[in-house]
Amino acid sequence: MCKGNIVGGAYRQRNVFLYPPQDPGNCAEFDPNVIGNGTCGENGNSLVFGADQSAETCSDGSIGGIFAGGFDTKTELVGADNALLYQVFAPEMFGGGIFQSQLTTLTGDNDTIRTRSAQQFSFSGSGMQDSMSFFREFKVSEEEFYTEFNNTIAEYNILDSDLCFRTLGGAQYEDYEPGYDQCRKHLNQPFESPFNQI
């Protein structure tokens, strides 16, 4: 689930990733490493993510800027003006190599369908592949968004105590309180002024 906002040359995005319960057959392997208050095989979980970027360069249909305080980025329009290539490069102190490469393609009436694949590379700068993700996203009304959001929380049996206060790697945000209200607050941050960094 994602919300974003563009103000001038700045782009602000907030995501909540909802995960289904682990396959019970895998719990013997994963149970010691379960993060949160849920039970492996019974409860899902969630993670939050945020991206704040400002365009520092703009030429030839591409923009560039800094992500997360030190990652150079470049975004360019490709294909039949219906796709974006977004790349993230590690800081120079880590070799400056490619860290992530994402392709987002817009289809459907009025570009209501967004398909994104993201390739992740080793942070060492070696260029070795690390992982890949695939997302299917749809532009919907706010009412449709929260209806589906709530349905997914219920379907995945995510405990309120595990909602919307952990980030990538399972780390907790110190100033976040878990729960549905925190999810809404997090997702609405792109529309606040001044913008809250994450």
PDB file of C-alpha atoms in Angstrom:
ATOM      1  CA  MET A   1       0.000   0.000   0.000  1.00  0.00           C
ATOM      2  CA  CYS A   2       1.536   3.293  -1.048  1.00  0.00           C
ATOM      3  CA  LYS A   3       0.758   7.022  -1.039  1.00  0.00           C
ATOM      4  CA  GLY A   4       2.880   9.725  -2.598  1.00  0.00           C
ATOM      5  CA  ASN A   5       2.924  13.440  -3.301  1.00  0.00           C
ATOM      6  CA  ILE A   6       4.899  15.750  -5.582  1.00  0.00           C
ATOM      7  CA  VAL A   7       5.584  19.334  -4.494  1.00  0.00           C
ATOM      8  CA  GLY A   8       7.754  21.338  -6.868  1.00  0.00           C
ATOM      9  CA  GLY A   9      10.887  19.257  -7.384  1.00  0.00           C
ATOM     10  CA  ALA A  10      10.313  17.094  -4.297  1.00  0.00           C
ATOM     11  CA  TYR A  11       8.739  13.658  -4.214  1.00  0.00           C
ATOM     12  CA  ARG A  12       7.462  12.166  -0.978  1.00  0.00           C
ATOM     13  CA  GLN A  13       6.354   8.543  -0.683  1.00  0.00           C
ATOM     14  CA  ARG A  14       5.162   6.383   2.185  1.00  0.00           C
ATOM     15  CA  ASN A  15       4.600   2.623   1.981  1.00  0.00           C
ATOM     16  CA  VAL A  16       3.124  -0.022   4.252  1.00  0.00           C
ATOM     17  CA  PHE A  17       4.012  -3.590   3.313  1.00  0.00           C
ATOM     18  CA  LEU A  18       1.592  -6.216   4.636  1.00  0.00           C
ATOM     19  CA  TYR A  19       2.809  -9.803   4.859  1.00  0.00           C
ATOM     20  CA  PRO A  20       0.704 -12.970   5.104  1.00  0.00           C
ATOM     21  CA  PRO A  21       1.435 -15.597   7.763  1.00  0.00           C
ATOM     22  CA  GLN A  22       4.387 -17.848   7.043  1.00  0.00           C
ATOM     23  CA  ASP A  23       3.615 -21.293   5.661  1.00  0.00           C
ATOM     24  CA  PRO A  24       3.256 -23.395   8.866  1.00  0.00           C
ATOM     25  CA  GLY A  25       5.578 -26.020   7.370  1.00  0.00           C
ATOM     26  CA  ASN A  26       8.414 -23.471   7.476  1.00  0.00           C
ATOM     27  CA  CYS A  27       7.897 -22.370  11.077  1.00  0.00           C
ATOM     28  CA  ALA A  28      10.373 -24.842  12.575  1.00  0.00           C
ATOM     29  CA  GLU A  29      13.069 -23.106  10.521  1.00  0.00           C
ATOM     30  CA  PHE A  30      11.931 -19.496  11.084  1.00  0.00           C
ATOM     31  CA  ASP A  31      10.255 -19.434  14.500  1.00  0.00           C
ATOM     32  CA  PRO A  32      13.372 -18.397  16.496  1.00  0.00           C
ATOM     33  CA  ASN A  33      13.699 -15.389  14.167  1.00  0.00           C
ATOM     34  CA  VAL A  34      10.050 -14.254  14.172  1.00  0.00           C
ATOM     35  CA  ILE A  35       9.795 -10.498  14.664  1.00  0.00           C
ATOM     36  CA  GLY A  36       6.801  -9.091  16.518  1.00  0.00           C
ATOM     37  CA  ASN A  37       4.096 -10.446  18.778  1.00  0.00           C
ATOM     38  CA  GLY A  38       2.412 -12.794  16.322  1.00  0.00           C
ATOM     39  CA  THR A  39       2.681 -16.563  16.081  1.00  0.00           C
ATOM     40  CA  CYS A  40       4.525 -18.090  13.137  1.00  0.00           C
ATOM     41  CA  GLY A  41       2.064 -19.664  10.726  1.00  0.00           C
ATOM     42  CA  GLU A  42      -0.929 -17.839  12.246  1.00  0.00           C
ATOM     43  CA  ASN A  43      -0.225 -14.100  12.075  1.00  0.00           C
ATOM     44  CA  GLY A  44       1.129 -11.875   9.340  1.00  0.00           C
ATOM     45  CA  ASN A  45       3.129  -8.708   9.919  1.00  0.00           C
ATOM     46  CA  SER A  46       3.847  -5.264   8.456  1.00  0.00           C
ATOM     47  CA  LEU A  47       6.745  -2.969   7.630  1.00  0.00           C
ATOM     48  CA  VAL A  48       6.765   0.743   6.856  1.00  0.00           C
ATOM     49  CA  PHE A  49       9.010   2.550   4.389  1.00  0.00           C
ATOM     50  CA  GLY A  50       9.501   6.149   3.351  1.00  0.00           C
ATOM     51  CA  ALA A  51      11.336   7.912   0.557  1.00  0.00           C
ATOM     52  CA  ASP A  52      11.942  11.665   0.381  1.00  0.00           C
ATOM     53  CA  GLN A  53      13.709  12.956  -2.700  1.00  0.00           C
ATOM     54  CA  SER A  54      14.432  16.313  -4.280  1.00  0.00           C
ATOM     55  CA  ALA A  55      15.519  16.736  -7.874  1.00  0.00           C
ATOM     56  CA  GLU A  56      18.994  18.274  -7.989  1.00  0.00           C
ATOM     57  CA  THR A  57      19.455  17.825 -11.729  1.00  0.00           C
ATOM     58  CA  CYS A  58      16.911  17.886 -14.531  1.00  0.00           C
ATOM     59  CA  SER A  59      17.988  17.406 -18.145  1.00  0.00           C
ATOM     60  CA  ASP A  60      17.138  15.306 -21.189  1.00  0.00           C
ATOM     61  CA  GLY A  61      13.982  14.038 -19.519  1.00  0.00           C
ATOM     62  CA  SER A  62      15.813  12.651 -16.491  1.00  0.00           C
ATOM     63  CA  ILE A  63      16.104  13.822 -12.896  1.00  0.00           C
ATOM     64  CA  GLY A  64      18.591  13.037 -10.165  1.00  0.00           C
ATOM     65  CA  GLY A  65      18.876  13.583  -6.450  1.00  0.00           C
ATOM     66  CA  ILE A  66      19.972  12.193  -3.114  1.00  0.00           C
ATOM     67  CA  PHE A  67      18.008   9.468  -1.317  1.00  0.00           C
ATOM     68  CA  ALA A  68      18.399   8.669   2.409  1.00  0.00           C
ATOM     69  CA  GLY A  69      21.196  11.179   2.892  1.00  0.00           C
ATOM     70  CA  GLY A  70      23.854   9.622   0.656  1.00  0.00           C
ATOM     71  CA  PHE A  71      22.518   7.492  -2.184  1.00  0.00           C
ATOM     72  CA  ASP A  72      22.713   9.094  -5.633  1.00  0.00           C
ATOM     73  CA  THR A  73      19.626   8.445  -7.745  1.00  0.00           C
ATOM     74  CA  LYS A  74      18.652   8.881 -11.360  1.00  0.00           C
ATOM     75  CA  THR A  75      15.166   8.591 -12.859  1.00  0.00           C
ATOM     76  CA  GLU A  76      14.495   8.699 -16.574  1.00  0.00           C
ATOM     77  CA  LEU A  77      11.519   8.228 -18.863  1.00  0.00           C
ATOM     78  CA  VAL A  78      12.000   5.220 -21.182  1.00  0.00           C
ATOM     79  CA  GLY A  79      10.087   3.190 -23.743  1.00  0.00           C
ATOM     80  CA  ALA A  80       7.047   4.864 -25.323  1.00  0.00           C
ATOM     81  CA  ASP A  81       6.971   7.525 -22.583  1.00  0.00           C
ATOM     82  CA  ASN A  82       5.093   5.007 -20.466  1.00  0.00           C
ATOM     83  CA  ALA A  83       7.861   3.678 -18.207  1.00  0.00           C
ATOM     84  CA  LEU A  84      10.357   4.991 -15.667  1.00  0.00           C
ATOM     85  CA  LEU A  85      13.801   3.608 -14.953  1.00  0.00           C
ATOM     86  CA  TYR A  86      14.882   4.513 -11.422  1.00  0.00           C
ATOM     87  CA  GLN A  87      18.366   3.615 -10.217  1.00  0.00           C
ATOM     88  CA  VAL A  88      20.049   4.001  -6.832  1.00  0.00           C
ATOM     89  CA  PHE A  89      23.828   4.033  -6.382  1.00  0.00           C
ATOM     90  CA  ALA A  90      25.702   3.282  -3.154  1.00  0.00           C
ATOM     91  CA  PRO A  91      27.678   6.118  -1.534  1.00  0.00           C
ATOM     92  CA  GLU A  92      31.257   6.506  -2.778  1.00  0.00           C
ATOM     93  CA  MET A  93      32.622   5.237   0.550  1.00  0.00           C
ATOM     94  CA  PHE A  94      31.035   1.885  -0.372  1.00  0.00           C
ATOM     95  CA  GLY A  95      32.257   1.910  -3.965  1.00  0.00           C
ATOM     96  CA  GLY A  96      29.466   3.916  -5.596  1.00  0.00           C
ATOM     97  CA  GLY A  97      28.174   0.922  -7.572  1.00  0.00           C
ATOM     98  CA  ILE A  98      24.578   0.169  -8.516  1.00  0.00           C
ATOM     99  CA  PHE A  99      22.472  -0.693  -5.475  1.00  0.00           C
ATOM    100  CA  GLN A 100      18.984  -0.897  -6.944  1.00  0.00           C
ATOM    101  CA  SER A 101      17.402  -0.720 -10.409  1.00  0.00           C
ATOM    102  CA  GLN A 102      13.639  -0.397 -10.784  1.00  0.00           C
ATOM    103  CA  LEU A 103      11.453  -0.349 -13.875  1.00  0.00           C
ATOM    104  CA  THR A 104       7.908   0.987 -13.505  1.00  0.00           C
ATOM    105  CA  THR A 105       5.476   0.696 -16.420  1.00  0.00           C
ATOM    106  CA  LEU A 106       2.114   2.494 -16.559  1.00  0.00           C
ATOM    107  CA  THR A 107      -0.796   0.851 -18.393  1.00  0.00           C
ATOM    108  CA  GLY A 108      -4.597   0.817 -18.331  1.00  0.00           C
ATOM    109  CA  ASP A 109      -7.064   3.638 -18.905  1.00  0.00           C
ATOM    110  CA  ASN A 110      -5.499   6.896 -17.661  1.00  0.00           C
ATOM    111  CA  ASP A 111      -2.432   4.989 -16.414  1.00  0.00           C
ATOM    112  CA  THR A 112      -4.337   3.363 -13.538  1.00  0.00           C
ATOM    113  CA  ILE A 113      -2.201   0.202 -13.502  1.00  0.00           C
ATOM    114  CA  ARG A 114       1.417   0.347 -12.364  1.00  0.00           C
ATOM    115  CA  THR A 115       3.756  -2.641 -12.701  1.00  0.00           C
ATOM    116  CA  ARG A 116       7.143  -2.424 -11.002  1.00  0.00           C
ATOM    117  CA  SER A 117      10.115  -4.736 -10.759  1.00  0.00           C
ATOM    118  CA  ALA A 118      13.046  -3.916  -8.522  1.00  0.00           C
ATOM    119  CA  GLN A 119      16.468  -5.528  -8.763  1.00  0.00           C
ATOM    120  CA  GLN A 120      18.632  -5.341  -5.628  1.00  0.00           C
ATOM    121  CA  PHE A 121      22.423  -5.613  -5.799  1.00  0.00           C
ATOM    122  CA  SER A 122      25.087  -6.202  -3.167  1.00  0.00           C
ATOM    123  CA  PHE A 123      25.801  -3.116  -1.076  1.00  0.00           C
ATOM    124  CA  SER A 124      29.518  -3.835  -1.453  1.00  0.00           C
ATOM    125  CA  GLY A 125      29.521  -2.280  -4.935  1.00  0.00           C
ATOM    126  CA  SER A 126      30.515  -5.581  -6.558  1.00  0.00           C
ATOM    127  CA  GLY A 127      27.429  -5.581  -8.807  1.00  0.00           C
ATOM    128  CA  MET A 128      26.446  -9.063  -7.626  1.00  0.00           C
ATOM    129  CA  GLN A 129      22.702  -9.725  -7.639  1.00  0.00           C
ATOM    130  CA  ASP A 130      21.038  -9.905  -4.235  1.00  0.00           C
ATOM    131  CA  SER A 131      17.258 -10.110  -4.719  1.00  0.00           C
ATOM    132  CA  MET A 132      14.321  -9.126  -6.915  1.00  0.00           C
ATOM    133  CA  SER A 133      10.780  -7.970  -6.168  1.00  0.00           C
ATOM    134  CA  PHE A 134       7.686  -7.600  -8.311  1.00  0.00           C
ATOM    135  CA  PHE A 135       4.753  -5.302  -7.564  1.00  0.00           C
ATOM    136  CA  ARG A 136       1.317  -4.900  -9.160  1.00  0.00           C
ATOM    137  CA  GLU A 137      -0.278  -1.625  -8.155  1.00  0.00           C
ATOM    138  CA  PHE A 138      -3.581   0.051  -9.015  1.00  0.00           C
ATOM    139  CA  LYS A 139      -4.666   3.668  -8.718  1.00  0.00           C
ATOM    140  CA  VAL A 140      -7.813   3.753  -6.564  1.00  0.00           C
ATOM    141  CA  SER A 141      -9.863   6.192  -4.496  1.00  0.00           C
ATOM    142  CA  GLU A 142      -8.975   6.746  -0.849  1.00  0.00           C
ATOM    143  CA  GLU A 143     -12.110   4.849   0.204  1.00  0.00           C
ATOM    144  CA  GLU A 144     -11.155   1.846  -1.974  1.00  0.00           C
ATOM    145  CA  PHE A 145      -7.587   2.048  -0.659  1.00  0.00           C
ATOM    146  CA  TYR A 146      -8.538   1.794   3.020  1.00  0.00           C
ATOM    147  CA  THR A 147     -11.213  -0.839   2.367  1.00  0.00           C
ATOM    148  CA  GLU A 148      -8.604  -3.085   0.731  1.00  0.00           C
ATOM    149  CA  PHE A 149      -6.044  -2.151   3.404  1.00  0.00           C
ATOM    150  CA  ASN A 150      -8.395  -3.238   6.211  1.00  0.00           C
ATOM    151  CA  ASN A 151      -9.435  -6.381   4.334  1.00  0.00           C
ATOM    152  CA  THR A 152      -5.793  -7.391   3.919  1.00  0.00           C
ATOM    153  CA  ILE A 153      -4.981  -6.777   7.595  1.00  0.00           C
ATOM    154  CA  ALA A 154      -7.893  -9.047   8.531  1.00  0.00           C
ATOM    155  CA  GLU A 155      -7.048 -11.688   5.911  1.00  0.00           C
ATOM    156  CA  TYR A 156      -3.412 -11.844   7.057  1.00  0.00           C
ATOM    157  CA  ASN A 157      -4.456 -11.839  10.733  1.00  0.00           C
ATOM    158  CA  ILE A 158      -1.984  -9.061  11.617  1.00  0.00           C
ATOM    159  CA  LEU A 159      -2.055  -8.112  15.282  1.00  0.00           C
ATOM    160  CA  ASP A 160      -2.639  -4.443  16.115  1.00  0.00           C
ATOM    161  CA  SER A 161       0.610  -4.568  18.122  1.00  0.00           C
ATOM    162  CA  ASP A 162       2.504  -5.414  14.907  1.00  0.00           C
ATOM    163  CA  LEU A 163       0.998  -2.713  12.679  1.00  0.00           C
ATOM    164  CA  CYS A 164       3.091   0.066  11.165  1.00  0.00           C
ATOM    165  CA  PHE A 165       5.998   0.712  13.467  1.00  0.00           C
ATOM    166  CA  ARG A 166       8.803  -1.444  12.080  1.00  0.00           C
ATOM    167  CA  THR A 167      11.006  -0.621   9.121  1.00  0.00           C
ATOM    168  CA  LEU A 168      13.210  -2.716   6.839  1.00  0.00           C
ATOM    169  CA  GLY A 169      15.119  -5.324   8.802  1.00  0.00           C
ATOM    170  CA  GLY A 170      12.478  -5.274  11.545  1.00  0.00           C
ATOM    171  CA  ALA A 171      13.924  -2.236  13.366  1.00  0.00           C
ATOM    172  CA  GLN A 172      11.452  -0.208  15.419  1.00  0.00           C
ATOM    173  CA  TYR A 173      10.849   3.498  14.980  1.00  0.00           C
ATOM    174  CA  GLU A 174      11.352   4.915  18.463  1.00  0.00           C
ATOM    175  CA  ASP A 175       8.633   7.542  18.099  1.00  0.00           C
ATOM    176  CA  TYR A 176       6.069   5.224  16.471  1.00  0.00           C
ATOM    177  CA  GLU A 177       3.291   3.513  18.387  1.00  0.00           C
ATOM    178  CA  PRO A 178       1.978   0.363  16.690  1.00  0.00           C
ATOM    179  CA  GLY A 179      -1.608   0.258  15.447  1.00  0.00           C
ATOM    180  CA  TYR A 180      -4.012   1.207  12.688  1.00  0.00           C
ATOM    181  CA  ASP A 181      -3.931   4.930  13.562  1.00  0.00           C
ATOM    182  CA  GLN A 182      -0.156   4.891  13.067  1.00  0.00           C
ATOM    183  CA  CYS A 183      -0.645   3.332   9.612  1.00  0.00           C
ATOM    184  CA  ARG A 184      -2.911   6.193   8.562  1.00  0.00           C
ATOM    185  CA  LYS A 185      -0.552   8.781  10.054  1.00  0.00           C
ATOM    186  CA  HIS A 186       2.421   7.260   8.243  1.00  0.00           C
ATOM    187  CA  LEU A 187       0.619   7.060   4.888  1.00  0.00           C
ATOM    188  CA  ASN A 188      -0.555  10.690   5.136  1.00  0.00           C
ATOM    189  CA  GLN A 189       2.905  12.162   5.876  1.00  0.00           C
ATOM    190  CA  PRO A 190       3.536  13.091   2.197  1.00  0.00           C
ATOM    191  CA  PHE A 191       0.711  15.619   2.453  1.00  0.00           C
ATOM    192  CA  GLU A 192       1.918  17.308   5.661  1.00  0.00           C
ATOM    193  CA  SER A 193       3.809  20.584   5.770  1.00  0.00           C
ATOM    194  CA  PRO A 194       6.592  20.877   6.702  1.00  0.00           C
ATOM    195  CA  PHE A 195       7.464  17.415   5.540  1.00  0.00           C
ATOM    196  CA  ASN A 196       8.457  14.886   8.219  1.00  0.00           C
ATOM    197  CA  GLN A 197      11.668  13.070   7.359  1.00  0.00           C
ATOM    198  CA  ILE A 198      11.693   9.365   8.141  1.00  0.00           C
TER     199      ILE A 198
END
